[in-house]
Amino acid sequence: MTFMPRFFISESPSRQAIITGEDSKHITKSLRMKVGESLVLCNGQGMDYHCTISSMDEHQVIVSVNSSVPTISEPSVSVTLYQGLPKSDKMDSVVQKAVEMGVTRIVPMLTQRCVSRPDQKSAQKKVERWQKISVEAAKQCGRGILPPVSPVTDFSAALRQAASESTILFFYEGGGQSLQQCIDPSCKEYSIFIGPEGGFSEEEVQFALDLGAKKVTLGPRILRTETAPVAALAAIMLTTGNMT
């Protein structure tokens, strides 16, 4: 497969599209692309537009749309990651790798054992940065959507939200069922819960079980909080046939 630079747009183009701002600068200055070269535009809703650069200057790049096809990179299952807020800049890596692995949405959450507890202003800035990381990761790995990063929420609210939306896979270092036992071929929406550095408390585990969550193990080894979501997503994608 030939790699072509990929950019997201807010509207679905018909015959022509105009690229401006940072994407235009990236095309002209960083990639040094020329008239006649090809690139892909994506509407963020799973549709790709194969285009050819028809003209460009220092302010904009104009492309002609040659064809449109559904994005082939989106998985057949929708997975929302509820991630216990880790320390330092570990969440940056979690967001990047989760998007690469096919996550649909990311929800940072505060649990009992979270050490990092940013105030509202700081949390908002962090979410804005994580959203930028999500966008860049989506471009790099050829995603058909831009996975959103939700505002930081508390554990109980996150769990109630997930329980009303999808099947909950509660990954717990204290043991649980194997992932193969918990995946239903007919289920297309999952919410996965990953704890922070200290893991989940027993009260949090029981609360999750009371709301119908399935307690799942990632094996006998204790994974770091930034490793666990990547492992969980990879296992889900493999089990559901999305890594073949």
PDB file of C-alpha atoms in Angstrom:
ATOM      1  CA  MET A   1       0.000   0.000   0.000  1.00  0.00           C
ATOM      2  CA  THR A   2       1.392   3.393  -1.036  1.00  0.00           C
ATOM      3  CA  PHE A   3       1.408   5.928   1.783  1.00  0.00           C
ATOM      4  CA  MET A   4      -0.182   9.263   1.048  1.00  0.00           C
ATOM      5  CA  PRO A   5      -0.242  12.238   3.430  1.00  0.00           C
ATOM      6  CA  ARG A   6      -3.553  12.418   5.278  1.00  0.00           C
ATOM      7  CA  PHE A   7      -5.511  15.434   6.506  1.00  0.00           C
ATOM      8  CA  PHE A   8      -8.882  15.867   8.197  1.00  0.00           C
ATOM      9  CA  ILE A   9     -11.499  18.321   6.993  1.00  0.00           C
ATOM     10  CA  SER A  10     -14.734  19.527   8.553  1.00  0.00           C
ATOM     11  CA  GLU A  11     -16.926  19.112   5.465  1.00  0.00           C
ATOM     12  CA  SER A  12     -17.235  16.494   2.750  1.00  0.00           C
ATOM     13  CA  PRO A  13     -15.840  17.917  -0.524  1.00  0.00           C
ATOM     14  CA  SER A  14     -17.406  17.364  -3.921  1.00  0.00           C
ATOM     15  CA  ARG A  15     -15.018  18.245  -6.761  1.00  0.00           C
ATOM     16  CA  GLN A  16     -12.570  20.545  -5.038  1.00  0.00           C
ATOM     17  CA  ALA A  17     -11.274  21.382  -1.553  1.00  0.00           C
ATOM     18  CA  ILE A  18      -9.217  24.223  -0.113  1.00  0.00           C
ATOM     19  CA  ILE A  19      -6.719  23.473   2.643  1.00  0.00           C
ATOM     20  CA  THR A  20      -5.545  26.343   4.834  1.00  0.00           C
ATOM     21  CA  GLY A  21      -3.915  26.973   8.207  1.00  0.00           C
ATOM     22  CA  GLU A  22      -1.439  24.563   9.764  1.00  0.00           C
ATOM     23  CA  ASP A  23      -2.268  21.780   7.313  1.00  0.00           C
ATOM     24  CA  SER A  24      -1.443  24.049   4.385  1.00  0.00           C
ATOM     25  CA  LYS A  25       1.887  24.978   5.978  1.00  0.00           C
ATOM     26  CA  HIS A  26       2.637  21.330   6.642  1.00  0.00           C
ATOM     27  CA  ILE A  27       1.979  20.412   3.003  1.00  0.00           C
ATOM     28  CA  THR A  28       4.048  23.227   1.521  1.00  0.00           C
ATOM     29  CA  LYS A  29       6.871  23.674   4.012  1.00  0.00           C
ATOM     30  CA  SER A  30       7.318  20.420   5.903  1.00  0.00           C
ATOM     31  CA  LEU A  31       6.350  17.862   3.260  1.00  0.00           C
ATOM     32  CA  ARG A  32       7.433  20.125   0.369  1.00  0.00           C
ATOM     33  CA  MET A  33       4.700  18.692  -1.821  1.00  0.00           C
ATOM     34  CA  LYS A  34       4.223  19.907  -5.379  1.00  0.00           C
ATOM     35  CA  VAL A  35       1.354  20.443  -7.796  1.00  0.00           C
ATOM     36  CA  GLY A  36       0.297  17.083  -9.225  1.00  0.00           C
ATOM     37  CA  GLU A  37       1.113  15.084  -6.087  1.00  0.00           C
ATOM     38  CA  SER A  38      -1.552  13.099  -4.248  1.00  0.00           C
ATOM     39  CA  LEU A  39      -2.955  13.239  -0.740  1.00  0.00           C
ATOM     40  CA  VAL A  40      -5.975  11.977   1.192  1.00  0.00           C
ATOM     41  CA  LEU A  41      -8.628  14.083   2.898  1.00  0.00           C
ATOM     42  CA  CYS A  42     -10.920  12.512   5.491  1.00  0.00           C
ATOM     43  CA  ASN A  43     -14.199  13.969   6.706  1.00  0.00           C
ATOM     44  CA  GLY A  44     -13.781  12.429  10.174  1.00  0.00           C
ATOM     45  CA  GLN A  45     -16.858  10.271   9.623  1.00  0.00           C
ATOM     46  CA  GLY A  46     -15.192   7.313   7.945  1.00  0.00           C
ATOM     47  CA  MET A  47     -14.964   8.570   4.358  1.00  0.00           C
ATOM     48  CA  ASP A  48     -11.689   9.163   2.481  1.00  0.00           C
ATOM     49  CA  TYR A  49     -11.257  11.490  -0.489  1.00  0.00           C
ATOM     50  CA  HIS A  50      -8.309  10.808  -2.777  1.00  0.00           C
ATOM     51  CA  CYS A  51      -7.087  14.111  -4.162  1.00  0.00           C
ATOM     52  CA  THR A  52      -4.465  15.713  -6.397  1.00  0.00           C
ATOM     53  CA  ILE A  53      -2.916  19.088  -5.679  1.00  0.00           C
ATOM     54  CA  SER A  54      -4.012  21.474  -8.436  1.00  0.00           C
ATOM     55  CA  SER A  55      -2.507  24.715  -7.121  1.00  0.00           C
ATOM     56  CA  MET A  56      -0.829  26.106  -4.030  1.00  0.00           C
ATOM     57  CA  ASP A  57       0.673  29.240  -2.535  1.00  0.00           C
ATOM     58  CA  GLU A  58       1.901  30.335   0.877  1.00  0.00           C
ATOM     59  CA  HIS A  59      -1.641  30.650   2.231  1.00  0.00           C
ATOM     60  CA  GLN A  60      -3.584  27.701   0.827  1.00  0.00           C
ATOM     61  CA  VAL A  61      -3.506  24.441  -1.075  1.00  0.00           C
ATOM     62  CA  ILE A  62      -6.249  23.665  -3.582  1.00  0.00           C
ATOM     63  CA  VAL A  63      -6.904  20.022  -4.442  1.00  0.00           C
ATOM     64  CA  SER A  64      -9.075  18.247  -6.966  1.00  0.00           C
ATOM     65  CA  VAL A  65     -11.119  15.317  -5.663  1.00  0.00           C
ATOM     66  CA  ASN A  66     -10.572  12.205  -7.763  1.00  0.00           C
ATOM     67  CA  SER A  67     -12.579   9.618  -5.822  1.00  0.00           C
ATOM     68  CA  SER A  68     -14.158   8.847  -2.476  1.00  0.00           C
ATOM     69  CA  VAL A  69     -14.107   5.551  -0.594  1.00  0.00           C
ATOM     70  CA  PRO A  70     -14.983   4.375   2.928  1.00  0.00           C
ATOM     71  CA  THR A  71     -11.993   4.374   5.264  1.00  0.00           C
ATOM     72  CA  ILE A  72     -10.701   0.825   5.659  1.00  0.00           C
ATOM     73  CA  SER A  73      -8.893   1.422   8.952  1.00  0.00           C
ATOM     74  CA  GLU A  74     -11.864   1.725  11.320  1.00  0.00           C
ATOM     75  CA  PRO A  75     -12.556  -1.357  13.476  1.00  0.00           C
ATOM     76  CA  SER A  76     -15.891  -3.156  13.516  1.00  0.00           C
ATOM     77  CA  VAL A  77     -16.279  -2.528  17.259  1.00  0.00           C
ATOM     78  CA  SER A  78     -16.539   0.766  19.113  1.00  0.00           C
ATOM     79  CA  VAL A  79     -14.358   0.961  22.232  1.00  0.00           C
ATOM     80  CA  THR A  80     -14.401   3.811  24.740  1.00  0.00           C
ATOM     81  CA  LEU A  81     -11.390   3.974  27.045  1.00  0.00           C
ATOM     82  CA  TYR A  82     -12.032   5.168  30.606  1.00  0.00           C
ATOM     83  CA  GLN A  83      -8.526   5.826  31.896  1.00  0.00           C
ATOM     84  CA  GLY A  84      -7.634   6.486  35.529  1.00  0.00           C
ATOM     85  CA  LEU A  85      -5.605   9.705  35.398  1.00  0.00           C
ATOM     86  CA  PRO A  86      -1.904   8.816  35.639  1.00  0.00           C
ATOM     87  CA  LYS A  87       0.950  10.915  36.942  1.00  0.00           C
ATOM     88  CA  SER A  88       3.258  13.160  34.922  1.00  0.00           C
ATOM     89  CA  ASP A  89       2.811  13.101  31.135  1.00  0.00           C
ATOM     90  CA  LYS A  90       1.876   9.413  30.872  1.00  0.00           C
ATOM     91  CA  MET A  91      -1.580  10.311  29.574  1.00  0.00           C
ATOM     92  CA  ASP A  92       0.035  11.765  26.457  1.00  0.00           C
ATOM     93  CA  SER A  93       1.331   8.320  25.538  1.00  0.00           C
ATOM     94  CA  VAL A  94      -1.948   6.627  26.488  1.00  0.00           C
ATOM     95  CA  VAL A  95      -3.909   8.882  24.133  1.00  0.00           C
ATOM     96  CA  GLN A  96      -1.474   8.461  21.258  1.00  0.00           C
ATOM     97  CA  LYS A  97      -1.248   4.682  21.475  1.00  0.00           C
ATOM     98  CA  ALA A  98      -4.960   4.184  22.140  1.00  0.00           C
ATOM     99  CA  VAL A  99      -5.830   6.111  18.979  1.00  0.00           C
ATOM    100  CA  GLU A 100      -3.350   4.023  17.011  1.00  0.00           C
ATOM    101  CA  MET A 101      -4.976   0.859  18.378  1.00  0.00           C
ATOM    102  CA  GLY A 102      -8.453   1.901  17.229  1.00  0.00           C
ATOM    103  CA  VAL A 103     -10.118   3.493  20.273  1.00  0.00           C
ATOM    104  CA  THR A 104     -13.332   5.412  19.553  1.00  0.00           C
ATOM    105  CA  ARG A 105     -13.312   7.794  22.516  1.00  0.00           C
ATOM    106  CA  ILE A 106     -11.138   8.509  25.558  1.00  0.00           C
ATOM    107  CA  VAL A 107     -12.472   9.598  28.948  1.00  0.00           C
ATOM    108  CA  PRO A 108      -9.883  10.608  31.584  1.00  0.00           C
ATOM    109  CA  MET A 109     -11.250   9.918  35.062  1.00  0.00           C
ATOM    110  CA  LEU A 110     -10.363  10.557  38.670  1.00  0.00           C
ATOM    111  CA  THR A 111     -10.402   7.490  40.910  1.00  0.00           C
ATOM    112  CA  GLN A 112      -9.671   7.037  44.605  1.00  0.00           C
ATOM    113  CA  ARG A 113      -5.997   6.266  44.023  1.00  0.00           C
ATOM    114  CA  CYS A 114      -5.203   8.924  41.419  1.00  0.00           C
ATOM    115  CA  VAL A 115      -2.195  10.962  42.500  1.00  0.00           C
ATOM    116  CA  SER A 116      -2.659  13.515  39.718  1.00  0.00           C
ATOM    117  CA  ARG A 117      -5.609  15.769  40.550  1.00  0.00           C
ATOM    118  CA  PRO A 118      -5.501  18.889  38.357  1.00  0.00           C
ATOM    119  CA  ASP A 119      -7.830  21.777  39.086  1.00  0.00           C
ATOM    120  CA  GLN A 120     -10.508  22.683  36.541  1.00  0.00           C
ATOM    121  CA  LYS A 121      -8.371  25.165  34.602  1.00  0.00           C
ATOM    122  CA  SER A 122      -5.378  22.863  34.447  1.00  0.00           C
ATOM    123  CA  ALA A 123      -7.549  19.887  33.499  1.00  0.00           C
ATOM    124  CA  GLN A 124      -9.079  21.831  30.620  1.00  0.00           C
ATOM    125  CA  LYS A 125      -5.633  22.673  29.255  1.00  0.00           C
ATOM    126  CA  LYS A 126      -4.578  19.046  29.545  1.00  0.00           C
ATOM    127  CA  VAL A 127      -7.656  17.871  27.662  1.00  0.00           C
ATOM    128  CA  GLU A 128      -6.949  20.382  24.884  1.00  0.00           C
ATOM    129  CA  ARG A 129      -3.402  19.015  24.576  1.00  0.00           C
ATOM    130  CA  TRP A 130      -4.622  15.419  24.583  1.00  0.00           C
ATOM    131  CA  GLN A 131      -7.104  16.240  21.827  1.00  0.00           C
ATOM    132  CA  LYS A 132      -4.272  17.609  19.689  1.00  0.00           C
ATOM    133  CA  ILE A 133      -2.306  14.422  20.323  1.00  0.00           C
ATOM    134  CA  SER A 134      -5.358  12.400  19.274  1.00  0.00           C
ATOM    135  CA  VAL A 135      -5.654  14.341  16.019  1.00  0.00           C
ATOM    136  CA  GLU A 136      -1.978  13.893  15.159  1.00  0.00           C
ATOM    137  CA  ALA A 137      -2.126  10.176  15.953  1.00  0.00           C
ATOM    138  CA  ALA A 138      -5.264   9.773  13.826  1.00  0.00           C
ATOM    139  CA  LYS A 139      -3.509  11.422  10.880  1.00  0.00           C
ATOM    140  CA  GLN A 140      -0.395   9.308  11.285  1.00  0.00           C
ATOM    141  CA  CYS A 141      -2.114   5.936  11.484  1.00  0.00           C
ATOM    142  CA  GLY A 142      -4.814   6.524   8.857  1.00  0.00           C
ATOM    143  CA  ARG A 143      -7.894   6.677  11.053  1.00  0.00           C
ATOM    144  CA  GLY A 144     -11.282   7.524   9.572  1.00  0.00           C
ATOM    145  CA  ILE A 145     -12.461   9.395  12.650  1.00  0.00           C
ATOM    146  CA  LEU A 146     -10.954  11.824  15.151  1.00  0.00           C
ATOM    147  CA  PRO A 147     -11.400  10.122  18.537  1.00  0.00           C
ATOM    148  CA  PRO A 148     -12.533  12.791  21.021  1.00  0.00           C
ATOM    149  CA  VAL A 149     -11.003  13.203  24.466  1.00  0.00           C
ATOM    150  CA  SER A 150     -13.747  14.010  26.955  1.00  0.00           C
ATOM    151  CA  PRO A 151     -13.398  16.335  29.959  1.00  0.00           C
ATOM    152  CA  VAL A 152     -11.937  14.768  33.105  1.00  0.00           C
ATOM    153  CA  THR A 153     -14.734  13.129  35.111  1.00  0.00           C
ATOM    154  CA  ASP A 154     -15.003  11.272  38.403  1.00  0.00           C
ATOM    155  CA  PHE A 155     -15.115   7.495  38.609  1.00  0.00           C
ATOM    156  CA  SER A 156     -18.726   7.038  39.682  1.00  0.00           C
ATOM    157  CA  ALA A 157     -20.089   9.345  36.971  1.00  0.00           C
ATOM    158  CA  ALA A 158     -17.897   7.638  34.362  1.00  0.00           C
ATOM    159  CA  LEU A 159     -19.096   4.202  35.386  1.00  0.00           C
ATOM    160  CA  ARG A 160     -22.762   5.179  35.362  1.00  0.00           C
ATOM    161  CA  GLN A 161     -22.339   6.727  31.928  1.00  0.00           C
ATOM    162  CA  ALA A 162     -20.652   3.619  30.570  1.00  0.00           C
ATOM    163  CA  ALA A 163     -23.283   1.328  32.086  1.00  0.00           C
ATOM    164  CA  SER A 164     -26.004   3.168  30.200  1.00  0.00           C
ATOM    165  CA  GLU A 165     -24.164   2.952  26.880  1.00  0.00           C
ATOM    166  CA  SER A 166     -22.314  -0.316  26.414  1.00  0.00           C
ATOM    167  CA  THR A 167     -20.802  -3.500  27.816  1.00  0.00           C
ATOM    168  CA  ILE A 168     -18.217  -2.689  30.497  1.00  0.00           C
ATOM    169  CA  LEU A 169     -14.917  -4.560  30.592  1.00  0.00           C
ATOM    170  CA  PHE A 170     -13.335  -3.705  33.945  1.00  0.00           C
ATOM    171  CA  PHE A 171      -9.655  -4.610  33.767  1.00  0.00           C
ATOM    172  CA  TYR A 172      -8.430  -5.473  37.239  1.00  0.00           C
ATOM    173  CA  GLU A 173      -4.968  -6.489  38.374  1.00  0.00           C
ATOM    174  CA  GLY A 174      -6.553  -8.626  41.103  1.00  0.00           C
ATOM    175  CA  GLY A 175      -7.817 -11.152  38.595  1.00  0.00           C
ATOM    176  CA  GLY A 176     -10.969 -11.854  36.654  1.00  0.00           C
ATOM    177  CA  GLN A 177     -12.280 -13.615  33.575  1.00  0.00           C
ATOM    178  CA  SER A 178     -10.245 -13.995  30.421  1.00  0.00           C
ATOM    179  CA  LEU A 179     -11.048 -11.552  27.656  1.00  0.00           C
ATOM    180  CA  GLN A 180     -12.150 -14.378  25.363  1.00  0.00           C
ATOM    181  CA  GLN A 181     -14.894 -15.261  27.864  1.00  0.00           C
ATOM    182  CA  CYS A 182     -16.159 -11.679  27.938  1.00  0.00           C
ATOM    183  CA  ILE A 183     -16.283 -10.859  24.228  1.00  0.00           C
ATOM    184  CA  ASP A 184     -19.673 -11.406  22.611  1.00  0.00           C
ATOM    185  CA  PRO A 185     -19.482 -11.623  18.795  1.00  0.00           C
ATOM    186  CA  SER A 186     -22.811  -9.805  18.534  1.00  0.00           C
ATOM    187  CA  CYS A 187     -21.672  -6.899  20.734  1.00  0.00           C
ATOM    188  CA  LYS A 188     -20.318  -3.877  18.864  1.00  0.00           C
ATOM    189  CA  GLU A 189     -19.788  -1.415  21.729  1.00  0.00           C
ATOM    190  CA  TYR A 190     -17.477  -1.793  24.713  1.00  0.00           C
ATOM    191  CA  SER A 191     -16.280   0.474  27.489  1.00  0.00           C
ATOM    192  CA  ILE A 192     -12.966  -0.490  29.065  1.00  0.00           C
ATOM    193  CA  PHE A 193     -11.837   0.728  32.480  1.00  0.00           C
ATOM    194  CA  ILE A 194      -8.161   1.031  33.373  1.00  0.00           C
ATOM    195  CA  GLY A 195      -6.978   2.125  36.817  1.00  0.00           C
ATOM    196  CA  PRO A 196      -4.209   4.616  37.668  1.00  0.00           C
ATOM    197  CA  GLU A 197      -0.795   3.660  39.114  1.00  0.00           C
ATOM    198  CA  GLY A 198      -2.317   2.320  42.340  1.00  0.00           C
ATOM    199  CA  GLY A 199      -5.066   0.392  40.595  1.00  0.00           C
ATOM    200  CA  PHE A 200      -8.720   0.347  41.614  1.00  0.00           C
ATOM    201  CA  SER A 201      -9.848   0.152  45.225  1.00  0.00           C
ATOM    202  CA  GLU A 202     -11.986  -2.775  46.383  1.00  0.00           C
ATOM    203  CA  GLU A 203     -14.938  -0.387  46.756  1.00  0.00           C
ATOM    204  CA  GLU A 204     -14.557   0.730  43.143  1.00  0.00           C
ATOM    205  CA  VAL A 205     -14.375  -2.853  41.936  1.00  0.00           C
ATOM    206  CA  GLN A 206     -17.562  -3.747  43.807  1.00  0.00           C
ATOM    207  CA  PHE A 207     -19.353  -0.655  42.519  1.00  0.00           C
ATOM    208  CA  ALA A 208     -18.448  -1.651  38.960  1.00  0.00           C
ATOM    209  CA  LEU A 209     -19.688  -5.208  39.479  1.00  0.00           C
ATOM    210  CA  ASP A 210     -22.943  -3.910  40.975  1.00  0.00           C
ATOM    211  CA  LEU A 211     -23.528  -1.966  37.749  1.00  0.00           C
ATOM    212  CA  GLY A 212     -23.007  -5.059  35.617  1.00  0.00           C
ATOM    213  CA  ALA A 213     -19.349  -4.686  34.665  1.00  0.00           C
ATOM    214  CA  LYS A 214     -17.367  -7.762  33.686  1.00  0.00           C
ATOM    215  CA  LYS A 215     -14.149  -8.101  35.689  1.00  0.00           C
ATOM    216  CA  VAL A 216     -11.386  -8.975  33.239  1.00  0.00           C
ATOM    217  CA  THR A 217      -7.735  -9.936  33.628  1.00  0.00           C
ATOM    218  CA  LEU A 218      -4.821  -9.134  31.334  1.00  0.00           C
ATOM    219  CA  GLY A 219      -2.838 -12.096  32.629  1.00  0.00           C
ATOM    220  CA  PRO A 220      -0.625 -12.847  35.634  1.00  0.00           C
ATOM    221  CA  ARG A 221       1.724  -9.902  35.105  1.00  0.00           C
ATOM    222  CA  ILE A 222       0.957  -6.489  36.610  1.00  0.00           C
ATOM    223  CA  LEU A 223       1.017  -3.961  33.776  1.00  0.00           C
ATOM    224  CA  ARG A 224       1.772  -0.285  34.164  1.00  0.00           C
ATOM    225  CA  THR A 225      -1.191   2.058  33.808  1.00  0.00           C
ATOM    226  CA  GLU A 226       0.154   3.345  30.486  1.00  0.00           C
ATOM    227  CA  THR A 227       0.724  -0.217  29.191  1.00  0.00           C
ATOM    228  CA  ALA A 228      -2.605  -1.739  30.215  1.00  0.00           C
ATOM    229  CA  PRO A 229      -4.879   0.207  27.826  1.00  0.00           C
ATOM    230  CA  VAL A 230      -2.672  -0.611  24.851  1.00  0.00           C
ATOM    231  CA  ALA A 231      -2.631  -4.289  25.794  1.00  0.00           C
ATOM    232  CA  ALA A 232      -6.391  -4.312  26.370  1.00  0.00           C
ATOM    233  CA  LEU A 233      -7.169  -2.624  23.062  1.00  0.00           C
ATOM    234  CA  ALA A 234      -4.801  -4.908  21.162  1.00  0.00           C
ATOM    235  CA  ALA A 235      -6.421  -7.965  22.735  1.00  0.00           C
ATOM    236  CA  ILE A 236      -9.931  -6.728  21.931  1.00  0.00           C
ATOM    237  CA  MET A 237      -9.016  -5.908  18.339  1.00  0.00           C
ATOM    238  CA  LEU A 238      -7.406  -9.322  17.885  1.00  0.00           C
ATOM    239  CA  THR A 239     -10.298 -11.177  19.508  1.00  0.00           C
ATOM    240  CA  THR A 240     -12.886  -9.367  17.369  1.00  0.00           C
ATOM    241  CA  GLY A 241     -10.979  -9.940  14.125  1.00  0.00           C
ATOM    242  CA  ASN A 242      -9.751  -6.384  13.699  1.00  0.00           C
ATOM    243  CA  MET A 243      -6.047  -7.185  13.486  1.00  0.00           C
ATOM    244  CA  THR A 244      -6.159  -9.556  10.532  1.00  0.00           C
TER     245      THR A 244
END
